[in-house]
Short mmCIF file of C-alpha atoms and ligand atoms in Angstrom, two decimals:
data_model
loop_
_atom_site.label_atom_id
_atom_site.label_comp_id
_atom_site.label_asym_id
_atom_site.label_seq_id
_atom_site.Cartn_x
_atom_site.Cartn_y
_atom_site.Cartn_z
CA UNK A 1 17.21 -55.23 -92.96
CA UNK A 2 15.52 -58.63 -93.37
CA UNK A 3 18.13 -60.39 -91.43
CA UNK A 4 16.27 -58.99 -88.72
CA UNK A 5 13.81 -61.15 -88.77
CA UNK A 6 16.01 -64.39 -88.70
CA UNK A 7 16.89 -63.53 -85.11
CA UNK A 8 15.49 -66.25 -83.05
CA UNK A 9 13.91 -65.45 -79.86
CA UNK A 10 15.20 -65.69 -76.25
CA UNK A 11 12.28 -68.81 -75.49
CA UNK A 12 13.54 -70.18 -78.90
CA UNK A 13 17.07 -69.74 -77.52
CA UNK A 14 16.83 -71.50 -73.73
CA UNK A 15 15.58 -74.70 -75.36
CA UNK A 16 18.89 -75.18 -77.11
CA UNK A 17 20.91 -77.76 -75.34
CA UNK A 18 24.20 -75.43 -75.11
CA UNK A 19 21.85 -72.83 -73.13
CA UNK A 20 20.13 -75.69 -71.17
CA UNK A 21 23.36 -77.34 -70.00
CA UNK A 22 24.29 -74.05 -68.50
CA UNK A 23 21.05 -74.00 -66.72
CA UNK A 24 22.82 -76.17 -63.86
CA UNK A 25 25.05 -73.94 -62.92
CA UNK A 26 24.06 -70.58 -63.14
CA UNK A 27 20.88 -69.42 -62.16
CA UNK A 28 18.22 -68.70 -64.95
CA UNK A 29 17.59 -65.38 -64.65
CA UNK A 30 21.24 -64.51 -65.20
CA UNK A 31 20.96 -66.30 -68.45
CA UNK A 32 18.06 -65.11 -69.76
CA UNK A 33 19.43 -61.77 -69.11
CA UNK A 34 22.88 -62.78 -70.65
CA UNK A 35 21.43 -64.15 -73.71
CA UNK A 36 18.97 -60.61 -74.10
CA UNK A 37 21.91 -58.97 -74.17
CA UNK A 38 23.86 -61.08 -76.75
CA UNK A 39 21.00 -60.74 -79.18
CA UNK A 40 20.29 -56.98 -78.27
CA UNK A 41 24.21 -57.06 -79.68
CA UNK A 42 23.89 -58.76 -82.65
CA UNK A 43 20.74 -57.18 -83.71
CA UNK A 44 23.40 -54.04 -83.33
CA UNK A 45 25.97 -55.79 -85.67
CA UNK A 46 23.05 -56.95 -88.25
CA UNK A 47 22.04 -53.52 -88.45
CA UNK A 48 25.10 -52.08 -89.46
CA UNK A 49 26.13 -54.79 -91.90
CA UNK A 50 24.86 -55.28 -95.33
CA UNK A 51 24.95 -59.06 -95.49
CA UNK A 52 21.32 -60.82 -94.92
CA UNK A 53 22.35 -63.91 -92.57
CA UNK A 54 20.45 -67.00 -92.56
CA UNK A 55 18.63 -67.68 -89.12
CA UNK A 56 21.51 -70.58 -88.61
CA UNK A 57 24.28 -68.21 -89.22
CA UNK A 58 22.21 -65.59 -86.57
CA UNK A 59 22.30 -68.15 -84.12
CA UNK A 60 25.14 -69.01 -83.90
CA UNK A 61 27.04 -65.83 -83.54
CA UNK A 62 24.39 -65.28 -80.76
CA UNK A 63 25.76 -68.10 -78.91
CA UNK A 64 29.32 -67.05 -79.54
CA UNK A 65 28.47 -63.46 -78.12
CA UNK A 66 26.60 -64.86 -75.34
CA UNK A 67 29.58 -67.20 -74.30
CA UNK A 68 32.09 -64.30 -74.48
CA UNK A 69 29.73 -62.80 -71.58
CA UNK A 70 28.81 -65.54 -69.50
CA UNK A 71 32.92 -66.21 -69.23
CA UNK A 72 33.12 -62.44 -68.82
CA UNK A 73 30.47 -62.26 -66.05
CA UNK A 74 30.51 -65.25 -64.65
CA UNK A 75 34.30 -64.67 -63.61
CA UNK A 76 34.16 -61.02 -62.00
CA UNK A 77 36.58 -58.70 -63.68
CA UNK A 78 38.96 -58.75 -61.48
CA UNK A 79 41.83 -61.03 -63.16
CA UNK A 80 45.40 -62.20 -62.83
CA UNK A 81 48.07 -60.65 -65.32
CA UNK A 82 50.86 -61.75 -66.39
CA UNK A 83 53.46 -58.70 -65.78
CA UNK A 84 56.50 -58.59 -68.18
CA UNK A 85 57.08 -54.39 -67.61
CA UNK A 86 59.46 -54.36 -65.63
CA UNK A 87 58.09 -52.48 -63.47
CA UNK A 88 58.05 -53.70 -59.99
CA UNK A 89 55.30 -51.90 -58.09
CA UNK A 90 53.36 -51.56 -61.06
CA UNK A 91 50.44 -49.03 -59.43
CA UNK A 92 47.64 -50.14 -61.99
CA UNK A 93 48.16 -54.18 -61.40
CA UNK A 94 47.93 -53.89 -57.60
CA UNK A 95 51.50 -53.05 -56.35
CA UNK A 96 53.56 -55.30 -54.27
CA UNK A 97 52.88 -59.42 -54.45
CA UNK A 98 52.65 -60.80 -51.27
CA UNK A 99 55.14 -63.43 -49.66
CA UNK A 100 54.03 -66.75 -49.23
CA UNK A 101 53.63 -66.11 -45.33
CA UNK A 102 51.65 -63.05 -45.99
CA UNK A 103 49.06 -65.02 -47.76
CA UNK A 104 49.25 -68.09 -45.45
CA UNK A 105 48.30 -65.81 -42.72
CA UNK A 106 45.70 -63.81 -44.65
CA UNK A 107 43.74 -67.27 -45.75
CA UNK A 108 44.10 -68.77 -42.12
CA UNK A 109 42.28 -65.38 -40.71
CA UNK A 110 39.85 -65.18 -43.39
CA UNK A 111 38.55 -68.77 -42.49
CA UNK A 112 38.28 -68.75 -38.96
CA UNK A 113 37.35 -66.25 -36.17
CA UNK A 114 40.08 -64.65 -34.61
CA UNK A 115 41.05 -62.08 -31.79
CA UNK A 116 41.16 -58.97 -33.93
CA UNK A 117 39.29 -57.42 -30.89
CA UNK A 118 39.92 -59.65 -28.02
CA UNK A 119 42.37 -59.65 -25.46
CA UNK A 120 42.69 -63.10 -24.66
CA UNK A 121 44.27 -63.65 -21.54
CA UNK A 122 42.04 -61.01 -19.80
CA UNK A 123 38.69 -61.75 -22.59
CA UNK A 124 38.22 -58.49 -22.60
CA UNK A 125 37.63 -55.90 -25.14
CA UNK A 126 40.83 -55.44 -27.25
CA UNK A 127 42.38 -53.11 -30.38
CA UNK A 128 42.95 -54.36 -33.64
CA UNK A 129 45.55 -52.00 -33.70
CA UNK A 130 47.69 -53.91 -31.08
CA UNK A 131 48.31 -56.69 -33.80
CA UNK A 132 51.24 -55.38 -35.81
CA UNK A 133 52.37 -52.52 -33.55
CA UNK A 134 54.54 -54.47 -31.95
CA UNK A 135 56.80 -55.92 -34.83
CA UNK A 136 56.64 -52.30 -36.38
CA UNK A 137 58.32 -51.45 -32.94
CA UNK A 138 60.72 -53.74 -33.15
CA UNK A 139 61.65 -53.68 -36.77
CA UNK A 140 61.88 -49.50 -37.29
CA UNK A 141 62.82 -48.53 -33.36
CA UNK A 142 59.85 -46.23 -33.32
CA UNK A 143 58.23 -45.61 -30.04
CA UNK A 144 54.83 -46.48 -31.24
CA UNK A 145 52.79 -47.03 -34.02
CA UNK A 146 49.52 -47.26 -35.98
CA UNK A 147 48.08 -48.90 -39.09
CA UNK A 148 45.36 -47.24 -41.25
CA UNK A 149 43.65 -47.84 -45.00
CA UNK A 150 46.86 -46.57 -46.83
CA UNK A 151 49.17 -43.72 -46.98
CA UNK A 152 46.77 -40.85 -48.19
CA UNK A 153 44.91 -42.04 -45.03
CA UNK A 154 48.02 -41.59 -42.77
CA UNK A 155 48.89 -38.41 -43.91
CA UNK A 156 45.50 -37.13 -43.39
CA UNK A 157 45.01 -38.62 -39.76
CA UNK A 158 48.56 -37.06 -39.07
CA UNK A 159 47.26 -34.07 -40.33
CA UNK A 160 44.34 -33.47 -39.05
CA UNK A 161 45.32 -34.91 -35.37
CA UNK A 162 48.15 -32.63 -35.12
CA UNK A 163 47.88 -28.95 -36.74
CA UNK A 164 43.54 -29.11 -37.69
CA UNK A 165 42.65 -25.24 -37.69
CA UNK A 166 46.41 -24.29 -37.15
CA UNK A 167 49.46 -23.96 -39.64
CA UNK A 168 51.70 -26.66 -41.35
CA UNK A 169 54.46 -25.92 -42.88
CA UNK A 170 55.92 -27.05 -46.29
CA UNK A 171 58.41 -26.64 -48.52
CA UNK A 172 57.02 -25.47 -51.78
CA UNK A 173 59.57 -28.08 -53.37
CA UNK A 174 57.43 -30.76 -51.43
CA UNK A 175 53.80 -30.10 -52.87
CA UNK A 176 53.49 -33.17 -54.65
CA UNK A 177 51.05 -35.12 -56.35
CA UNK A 178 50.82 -38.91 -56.51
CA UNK A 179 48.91 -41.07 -59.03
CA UNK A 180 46.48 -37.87 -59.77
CA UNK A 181 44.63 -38.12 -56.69
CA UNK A 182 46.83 -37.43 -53.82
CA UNK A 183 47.55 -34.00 -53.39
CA UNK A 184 49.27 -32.72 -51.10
CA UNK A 185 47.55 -29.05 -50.85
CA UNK A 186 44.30 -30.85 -50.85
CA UNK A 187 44.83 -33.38 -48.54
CA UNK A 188 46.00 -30.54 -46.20
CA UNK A 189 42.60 -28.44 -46.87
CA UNK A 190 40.59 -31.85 -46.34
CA UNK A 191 42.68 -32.55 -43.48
CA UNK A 192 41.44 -29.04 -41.97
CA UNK A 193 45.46 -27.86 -41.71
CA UNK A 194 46.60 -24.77 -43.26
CA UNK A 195 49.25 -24.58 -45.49
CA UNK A 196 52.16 -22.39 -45.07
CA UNK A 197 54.35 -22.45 -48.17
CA UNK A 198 57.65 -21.68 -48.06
CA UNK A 199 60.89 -21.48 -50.09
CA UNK A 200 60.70 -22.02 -53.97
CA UNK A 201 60.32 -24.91 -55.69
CA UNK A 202 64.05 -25.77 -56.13
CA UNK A 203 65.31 -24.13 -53.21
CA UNK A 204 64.27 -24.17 -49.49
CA UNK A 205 66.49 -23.33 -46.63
CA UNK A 206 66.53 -23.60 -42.67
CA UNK A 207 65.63 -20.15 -42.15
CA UNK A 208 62.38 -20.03 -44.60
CA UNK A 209 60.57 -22.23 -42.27
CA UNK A 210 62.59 -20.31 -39.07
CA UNK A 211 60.52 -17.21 -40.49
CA UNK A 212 57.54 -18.56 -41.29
CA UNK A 213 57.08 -19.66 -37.85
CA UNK A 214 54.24 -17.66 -35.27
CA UNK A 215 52.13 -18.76 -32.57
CA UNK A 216 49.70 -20.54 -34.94
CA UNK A 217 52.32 -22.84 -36.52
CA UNK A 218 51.30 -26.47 -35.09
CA UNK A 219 53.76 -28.29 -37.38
CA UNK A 220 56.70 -28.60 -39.73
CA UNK A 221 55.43 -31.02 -42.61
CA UNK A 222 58.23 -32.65 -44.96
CA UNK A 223 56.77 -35.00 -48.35
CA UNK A 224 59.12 -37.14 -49.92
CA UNK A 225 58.91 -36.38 -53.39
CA UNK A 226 58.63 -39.63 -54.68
CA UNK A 227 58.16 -39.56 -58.19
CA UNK A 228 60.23 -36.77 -59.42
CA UNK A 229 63.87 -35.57 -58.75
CA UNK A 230 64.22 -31.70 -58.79
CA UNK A 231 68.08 -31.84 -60.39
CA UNK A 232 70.12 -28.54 -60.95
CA UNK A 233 70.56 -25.87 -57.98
CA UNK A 234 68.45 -27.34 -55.39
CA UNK A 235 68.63 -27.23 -51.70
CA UNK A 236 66.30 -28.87 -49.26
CA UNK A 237 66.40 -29.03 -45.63
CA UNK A 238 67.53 -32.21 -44.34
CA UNK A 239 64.82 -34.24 -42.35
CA UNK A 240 67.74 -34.07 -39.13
CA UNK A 241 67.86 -30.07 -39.37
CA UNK A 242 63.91 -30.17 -39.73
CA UNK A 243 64.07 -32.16 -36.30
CA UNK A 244 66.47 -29.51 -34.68
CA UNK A 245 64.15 -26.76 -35.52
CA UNK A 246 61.15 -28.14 -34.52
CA UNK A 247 63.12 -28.72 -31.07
CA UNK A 248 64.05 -25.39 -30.95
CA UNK A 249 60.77 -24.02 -31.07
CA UNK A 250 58.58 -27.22 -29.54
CA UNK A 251 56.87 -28.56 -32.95
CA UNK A 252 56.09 -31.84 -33.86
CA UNK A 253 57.77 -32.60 -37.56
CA UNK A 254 56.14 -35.39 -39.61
CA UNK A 255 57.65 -36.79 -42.45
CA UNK A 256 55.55 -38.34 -45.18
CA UNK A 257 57.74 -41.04 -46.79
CA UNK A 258 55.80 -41.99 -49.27
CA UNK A 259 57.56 -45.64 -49.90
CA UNK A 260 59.09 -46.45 -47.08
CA UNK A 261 62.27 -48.89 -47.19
CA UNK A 262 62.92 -51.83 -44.24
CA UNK A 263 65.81 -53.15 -45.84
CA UNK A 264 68.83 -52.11 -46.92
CA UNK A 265 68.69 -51.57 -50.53
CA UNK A 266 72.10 -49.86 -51.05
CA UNK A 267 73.97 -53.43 -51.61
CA UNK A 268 71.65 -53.20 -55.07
CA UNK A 269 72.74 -49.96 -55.89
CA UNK A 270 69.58 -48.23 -55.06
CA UNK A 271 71.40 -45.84 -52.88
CA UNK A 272 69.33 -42.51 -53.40
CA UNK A 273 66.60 -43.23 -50.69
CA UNK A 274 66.55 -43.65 -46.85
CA UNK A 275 65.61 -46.17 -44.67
CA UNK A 276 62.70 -45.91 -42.26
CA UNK A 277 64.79 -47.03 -39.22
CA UNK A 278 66.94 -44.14 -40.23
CA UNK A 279 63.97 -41.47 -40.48
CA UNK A 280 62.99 -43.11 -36.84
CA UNK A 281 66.55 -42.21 -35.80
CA UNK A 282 66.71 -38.90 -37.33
CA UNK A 283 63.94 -38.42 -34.46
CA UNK A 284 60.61 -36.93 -36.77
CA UNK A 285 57.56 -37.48 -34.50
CA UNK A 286 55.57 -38.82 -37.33
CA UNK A 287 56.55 -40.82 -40.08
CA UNK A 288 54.07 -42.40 -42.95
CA UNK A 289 54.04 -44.72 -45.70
CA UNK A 290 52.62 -47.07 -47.80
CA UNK A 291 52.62 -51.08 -47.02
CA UNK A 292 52.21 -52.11 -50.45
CA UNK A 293 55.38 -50.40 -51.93
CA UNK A 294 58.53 -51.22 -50.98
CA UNK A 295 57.28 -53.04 -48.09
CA UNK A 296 55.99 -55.71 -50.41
CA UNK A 297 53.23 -56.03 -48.07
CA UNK A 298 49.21 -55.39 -48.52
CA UNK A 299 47.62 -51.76 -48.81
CA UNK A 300 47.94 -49.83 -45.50
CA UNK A 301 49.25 -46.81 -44.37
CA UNK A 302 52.20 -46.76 -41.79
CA UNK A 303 52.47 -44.33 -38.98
CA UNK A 304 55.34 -44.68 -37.00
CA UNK A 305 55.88 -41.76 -34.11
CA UNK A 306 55.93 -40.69 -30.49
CA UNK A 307 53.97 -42.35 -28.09
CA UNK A 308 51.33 -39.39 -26.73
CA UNK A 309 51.18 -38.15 -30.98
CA UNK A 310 50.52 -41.85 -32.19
CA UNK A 311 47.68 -42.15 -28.83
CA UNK A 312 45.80 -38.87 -30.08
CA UNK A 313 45.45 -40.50 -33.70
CA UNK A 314 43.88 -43.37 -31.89
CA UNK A 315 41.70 -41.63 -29.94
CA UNK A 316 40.73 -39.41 -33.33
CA UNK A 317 37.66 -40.34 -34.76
CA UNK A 318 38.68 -40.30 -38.04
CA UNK A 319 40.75 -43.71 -37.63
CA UNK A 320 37.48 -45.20 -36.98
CA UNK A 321 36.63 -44.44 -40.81
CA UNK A 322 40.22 -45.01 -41.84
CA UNK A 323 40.52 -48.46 -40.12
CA UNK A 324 42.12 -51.97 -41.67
CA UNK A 325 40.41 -54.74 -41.75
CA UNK A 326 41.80 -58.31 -40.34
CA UNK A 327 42.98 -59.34 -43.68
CA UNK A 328 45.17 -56.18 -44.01
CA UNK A 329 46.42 -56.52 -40.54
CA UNK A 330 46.75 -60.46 -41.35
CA UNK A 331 48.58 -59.71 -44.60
CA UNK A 332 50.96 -57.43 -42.60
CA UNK A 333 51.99 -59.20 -39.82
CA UNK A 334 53.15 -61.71 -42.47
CA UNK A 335 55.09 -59.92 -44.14
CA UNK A 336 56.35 -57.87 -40.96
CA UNK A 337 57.63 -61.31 -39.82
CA UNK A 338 59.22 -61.73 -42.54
CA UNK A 339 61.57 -59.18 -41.63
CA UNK A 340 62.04 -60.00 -38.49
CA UNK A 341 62.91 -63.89 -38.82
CA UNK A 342 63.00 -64.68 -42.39
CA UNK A 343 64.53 -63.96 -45.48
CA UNK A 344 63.01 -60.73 -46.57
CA UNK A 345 65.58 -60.09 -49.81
CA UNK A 346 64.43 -63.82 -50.99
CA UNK A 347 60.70 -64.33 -49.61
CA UNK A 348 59.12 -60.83 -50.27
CA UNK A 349 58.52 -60.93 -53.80
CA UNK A 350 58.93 -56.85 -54.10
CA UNK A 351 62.82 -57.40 -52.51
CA UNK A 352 63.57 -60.48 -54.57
CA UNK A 353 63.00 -59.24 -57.93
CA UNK A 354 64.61 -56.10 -56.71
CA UNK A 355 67.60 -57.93 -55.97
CA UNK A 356 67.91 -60.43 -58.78
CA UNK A 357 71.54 -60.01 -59.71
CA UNK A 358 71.82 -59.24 -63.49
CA UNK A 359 73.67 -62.89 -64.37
CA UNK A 360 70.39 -64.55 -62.61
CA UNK A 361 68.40 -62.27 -64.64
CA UNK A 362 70.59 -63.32 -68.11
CA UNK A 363 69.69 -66.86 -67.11
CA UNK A 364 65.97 -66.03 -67.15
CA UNK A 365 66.54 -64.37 -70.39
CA UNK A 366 67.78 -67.38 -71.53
CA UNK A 367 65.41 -69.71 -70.69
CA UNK A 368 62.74 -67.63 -72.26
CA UNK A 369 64.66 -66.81 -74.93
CA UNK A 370 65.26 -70.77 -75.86
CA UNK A 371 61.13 -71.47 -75.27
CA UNK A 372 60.45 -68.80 -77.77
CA UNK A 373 62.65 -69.82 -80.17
CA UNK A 374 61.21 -73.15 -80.06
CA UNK A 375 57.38 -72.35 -80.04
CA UNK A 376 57.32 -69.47 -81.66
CA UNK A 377 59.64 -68.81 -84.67
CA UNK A 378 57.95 -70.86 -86.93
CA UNK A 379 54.97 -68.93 -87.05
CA UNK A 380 54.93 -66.77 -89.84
CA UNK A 381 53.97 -63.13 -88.03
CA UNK A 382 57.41 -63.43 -86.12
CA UNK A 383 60.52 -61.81 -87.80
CA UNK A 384 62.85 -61.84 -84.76
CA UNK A 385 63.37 -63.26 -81.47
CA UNK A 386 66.85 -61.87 -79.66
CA UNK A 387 67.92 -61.09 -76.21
CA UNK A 388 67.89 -57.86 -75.44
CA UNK A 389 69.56 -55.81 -71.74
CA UNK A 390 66.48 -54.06 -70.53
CA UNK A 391 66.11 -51.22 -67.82
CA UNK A 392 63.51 -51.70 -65.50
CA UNK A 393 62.13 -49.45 -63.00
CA UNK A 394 60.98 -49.48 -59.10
CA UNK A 395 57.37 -47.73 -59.55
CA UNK A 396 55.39 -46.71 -57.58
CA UNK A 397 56.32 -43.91 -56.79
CA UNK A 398 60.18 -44.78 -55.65
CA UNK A 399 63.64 -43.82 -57.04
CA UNK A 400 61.63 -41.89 -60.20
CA UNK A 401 64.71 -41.56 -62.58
CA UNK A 402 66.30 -44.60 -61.44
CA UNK A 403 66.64 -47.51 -64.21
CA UNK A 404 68.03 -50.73 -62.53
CA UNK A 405 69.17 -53.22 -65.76
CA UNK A 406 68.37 -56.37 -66.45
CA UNK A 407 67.47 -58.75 -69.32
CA UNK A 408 64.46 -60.02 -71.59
CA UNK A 409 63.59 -60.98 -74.66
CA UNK A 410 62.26 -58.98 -77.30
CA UNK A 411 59.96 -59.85 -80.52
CA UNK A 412 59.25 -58.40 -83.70
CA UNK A 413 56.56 -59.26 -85.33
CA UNK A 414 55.29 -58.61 -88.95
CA UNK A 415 51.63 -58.91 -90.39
CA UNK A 416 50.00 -57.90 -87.45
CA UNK A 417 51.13 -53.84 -85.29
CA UNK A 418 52.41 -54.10 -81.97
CA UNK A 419 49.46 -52.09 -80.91
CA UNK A 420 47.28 -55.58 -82.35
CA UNK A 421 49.24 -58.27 -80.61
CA UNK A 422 49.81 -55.87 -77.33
CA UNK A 423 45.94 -55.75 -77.19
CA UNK A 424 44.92 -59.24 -78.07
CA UNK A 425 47.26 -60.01 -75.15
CA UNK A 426 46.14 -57.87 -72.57
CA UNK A 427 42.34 -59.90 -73.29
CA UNK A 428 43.98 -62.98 -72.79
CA UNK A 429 43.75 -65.48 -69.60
CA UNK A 430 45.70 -64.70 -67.52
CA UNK A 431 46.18 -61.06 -69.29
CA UNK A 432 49.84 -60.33 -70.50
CA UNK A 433 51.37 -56.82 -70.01
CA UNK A 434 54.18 -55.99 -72.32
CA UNK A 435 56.73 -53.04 -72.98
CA UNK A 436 57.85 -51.78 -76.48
CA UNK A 437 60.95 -50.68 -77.37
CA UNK A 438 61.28 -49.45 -81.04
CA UNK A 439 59.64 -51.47 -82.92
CA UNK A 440 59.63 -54.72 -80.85
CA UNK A 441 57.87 -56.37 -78.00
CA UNK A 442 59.43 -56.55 -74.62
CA UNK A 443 59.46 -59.05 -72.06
CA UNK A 444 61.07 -58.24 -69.10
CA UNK A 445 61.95 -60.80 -66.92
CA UNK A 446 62.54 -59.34 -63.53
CA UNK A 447 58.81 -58.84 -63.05
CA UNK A 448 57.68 -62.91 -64.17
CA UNK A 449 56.70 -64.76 -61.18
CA UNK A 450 57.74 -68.94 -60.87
CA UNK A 451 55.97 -70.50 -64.11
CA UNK A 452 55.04 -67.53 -65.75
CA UNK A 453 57.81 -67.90 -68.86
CA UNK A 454 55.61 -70.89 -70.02
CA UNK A 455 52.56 -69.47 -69.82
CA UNK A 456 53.91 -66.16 -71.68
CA UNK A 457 54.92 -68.79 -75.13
CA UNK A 458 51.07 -70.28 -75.03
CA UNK A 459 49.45 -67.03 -74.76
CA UNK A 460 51.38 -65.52 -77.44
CA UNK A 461 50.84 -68.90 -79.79
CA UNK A 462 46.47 -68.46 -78.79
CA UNK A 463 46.83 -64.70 -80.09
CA UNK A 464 48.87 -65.35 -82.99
CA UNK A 465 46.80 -68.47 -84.17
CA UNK A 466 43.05 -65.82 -84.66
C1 PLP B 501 52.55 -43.22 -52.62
C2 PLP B 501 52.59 -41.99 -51.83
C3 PLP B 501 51.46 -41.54 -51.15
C4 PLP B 501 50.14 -42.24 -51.23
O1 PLP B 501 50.22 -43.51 -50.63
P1 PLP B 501 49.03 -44.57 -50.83
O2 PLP B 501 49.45 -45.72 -49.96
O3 PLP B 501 48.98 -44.87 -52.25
O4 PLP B 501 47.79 -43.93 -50.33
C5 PLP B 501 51.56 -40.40 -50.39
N1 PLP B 501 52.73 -39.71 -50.31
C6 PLP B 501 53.85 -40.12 -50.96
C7 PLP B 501 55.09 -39.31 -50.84
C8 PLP B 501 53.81 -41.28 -51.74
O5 PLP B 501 54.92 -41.69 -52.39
#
């Protein structure tokens, strides 16, 4: 207990020339507040432990605790990392990169004013939704279009706008549930649509939703179910004989894609999924999805559709609370243009490490493999250092069961648990995400942006060296 009364005192404590050097740069409230809280958690510590410190000793770990926070605080705690998953859209480290364009066109916007709202040639009052419609037009073939917050968003404008108070239809093999929180049974009720099940889970046919059609059906609903496969007897109906029926009886069909592919993907052997331009061409009046999944572009929500449908979401008022702001739209037309004039399989970041073929992949492997060897091997917590084939994944909700191979390099370590080092790294600046398989670490190599394999050997070397 009488360690206690070593603890110096916050006035003792902003006279010290560490504290007071700080005093230029951040303001001194802030500090005082930073260094109340440091000693409020060494008091904690003393309390707890046995030991009676000298007032030296106290101080010190008071400073050390109080520069742990100030780099803490003083950064905001939102952080780069480092992500060697293999997992491409990783959902929990903010999806899809963005291209170099994306960004360039996101900065220039952010800096200057611009005419989100302006028509120029007329000065006028314009839409911010003009701004990518166009390239989505020309890109997916759709007849019109319209950008909102992200896909959950979409759904729920499409929703709402086109079967509020009245019934829309789904497959019960559709009901599906996305990163916890979207639902799609309770997106409907928010939406104010009513849900008409039908069919089973693994088996829904033409004629379920023929029957389950009456005068208060405003819509035949189809969900891509993104991150599961229903495998065994199944049947679906195809989005094309979804299209016929709604024909046949005069109902709009949407189609929430979930994903959402631009490009081609087959040449990679990711075969299972469609294309948007051939959901466009399949002739669904609504079509959603996300811009930050296999889009590689920023967080929006896609609508693609008819003309008069896509004008009625406009003209809801929920789009007002659903809007994007300029940086989204900025962000989007960036990468949109990538599509249209660029090198999308090479400058999106999403495509490119999607399409890494698995000898440039082996290369990577190599090179990593070679660094760690020669930084790390000597160090006595490391057994093994091999390279190892890998199977990485999409994410984010695409191709759920499909593994697409590739290489890294994996560690084992002894004198320390791969639960230790895995968390000591994911503390570290930037923060390094790993995989374990057995009993080793994983780096994957598909995910590592330009630079990254250098950084990975230091980071490990500053963990192993506490
Ligand atoms: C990802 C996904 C959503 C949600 O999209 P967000 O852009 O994350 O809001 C909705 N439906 C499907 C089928 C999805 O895959």
């Amino acid at each position: 207990m009488s360690s206690l009364r070593n603890i110096p005192s916050i006035d003792e404590l902003l006279l010290q020339d560490e504290i007071r050097s700080l005093g230029k740069e951040f303001n001194h409230e802030f500090i005082a507040n930073l260094l109340r809280r440091a000693v409020g958690i060494v008091r904690e510590e003393l309390r707890k432990s046995q030991a009676v410190l000298e007032k030296a000793a106290i101080n010190h770990r008071i400073l050390a605790v109080f520069n742990a926070e100030i780099h803490k605080s003083a950064r905001g705690t939102l952080q780069t990392v480092i992500n060697a998953t293999g997992v491409v859209l990783h959902t929990n480290l903010g999806r899809a990169v963005l291209s170099n364009r994306a960004i360039e066109y996101m900065v220039e916007m952010a800096g200057h004013y611009n005419n989100l709202e302006m028509d120029l040639p007329t000065g006028e009052r314009g839409s911010r939704y003009v701004h990518v419609e166009q390239l989505l037009k020309e890109i997916t073939g759709a007849e019109a279009a319209l950008v909102v917050n992200n896909n959950a968003a979409a759904v729920m404008l499409g929703l709402n706008t086109l079967a509020a108070g009245k019934e829309a239809i789904v497959s019960r093999g559709q009901l599906v549930e996305i990163g916890g929180a979207f639902r799609i049974p309770e997106v409907m009720k928010l939406s104010g649509a009513i849900l008409k099940e039908v069919g089973t889970t693994n088996k829904t046919y033409n004629r379920d939703y023929e029957q389950a059609i009456n005068e208060n059906t405003a819509l035949l609903f189809a969900a891509h179910t993104s991150n599961y496969k229903i495998e065994g007897f199944t049947a679906e109906v195809a989005l094309q004989e979804l299209v016929e029926l709604g024909n046949k009886y005069a109902l709009p069909v949407m189609q929430d894609l979930g994903s959402g592919i631009l490009y081609p993907m087959q040449q990679w052997g990711l075969r299972e999924e469609p294309t948007v331009q051939e959901c466009v061409k399949s002739g669904a009046d609504i079509i959603t999805f996300s811009g930050d999944k296999l889009l590689g572009g920023p967080q929006a929500g896609i609508i693609l559709g008819k003309k008069p449908l896509i004008e009625a979401m406009k003209e809801n008022q929920l789009t007002r609370a659903l809007r994007v702001d300029k940086l989204t739209i900025a962000a989007l037309e960036g990468t949109l243009l990538e599509y249209l004039s660029g090198n999308p399989a090479v400058n999106i970041p999403v495509l490119r490490m999607l399409c890494q073929s698995p000898q440039e992949l082996l290369y990577q492997a190599q090179q990593l493999y070679k660094q760690a060897n020669d930084q790390l091997l000597d160090h006595t917590n490391i057994e093994t250092i091999e390279i190892v084939e890998v199977e990485d994944m999409v994410g984010g909700g695409a191709y759920p069961t499909y593994r697409i191979p590739g290489w890294g390099v994996a560690i084992k370590f002894q004198g320390i648990t791969l639960d230790q080092i895995a968390g000591q790294l994911r503390l570290t600046q930037p923060a390094l995400l790993t995989r374990r398989q057995d009993d080793k670490m994983l780096i994957s190599v598909r995910t590592l942006q330009v630079g990254e394999d250098e950084q990975i050997m230091g980071l490990i070397q500053s963990v192993l060296q506490n």
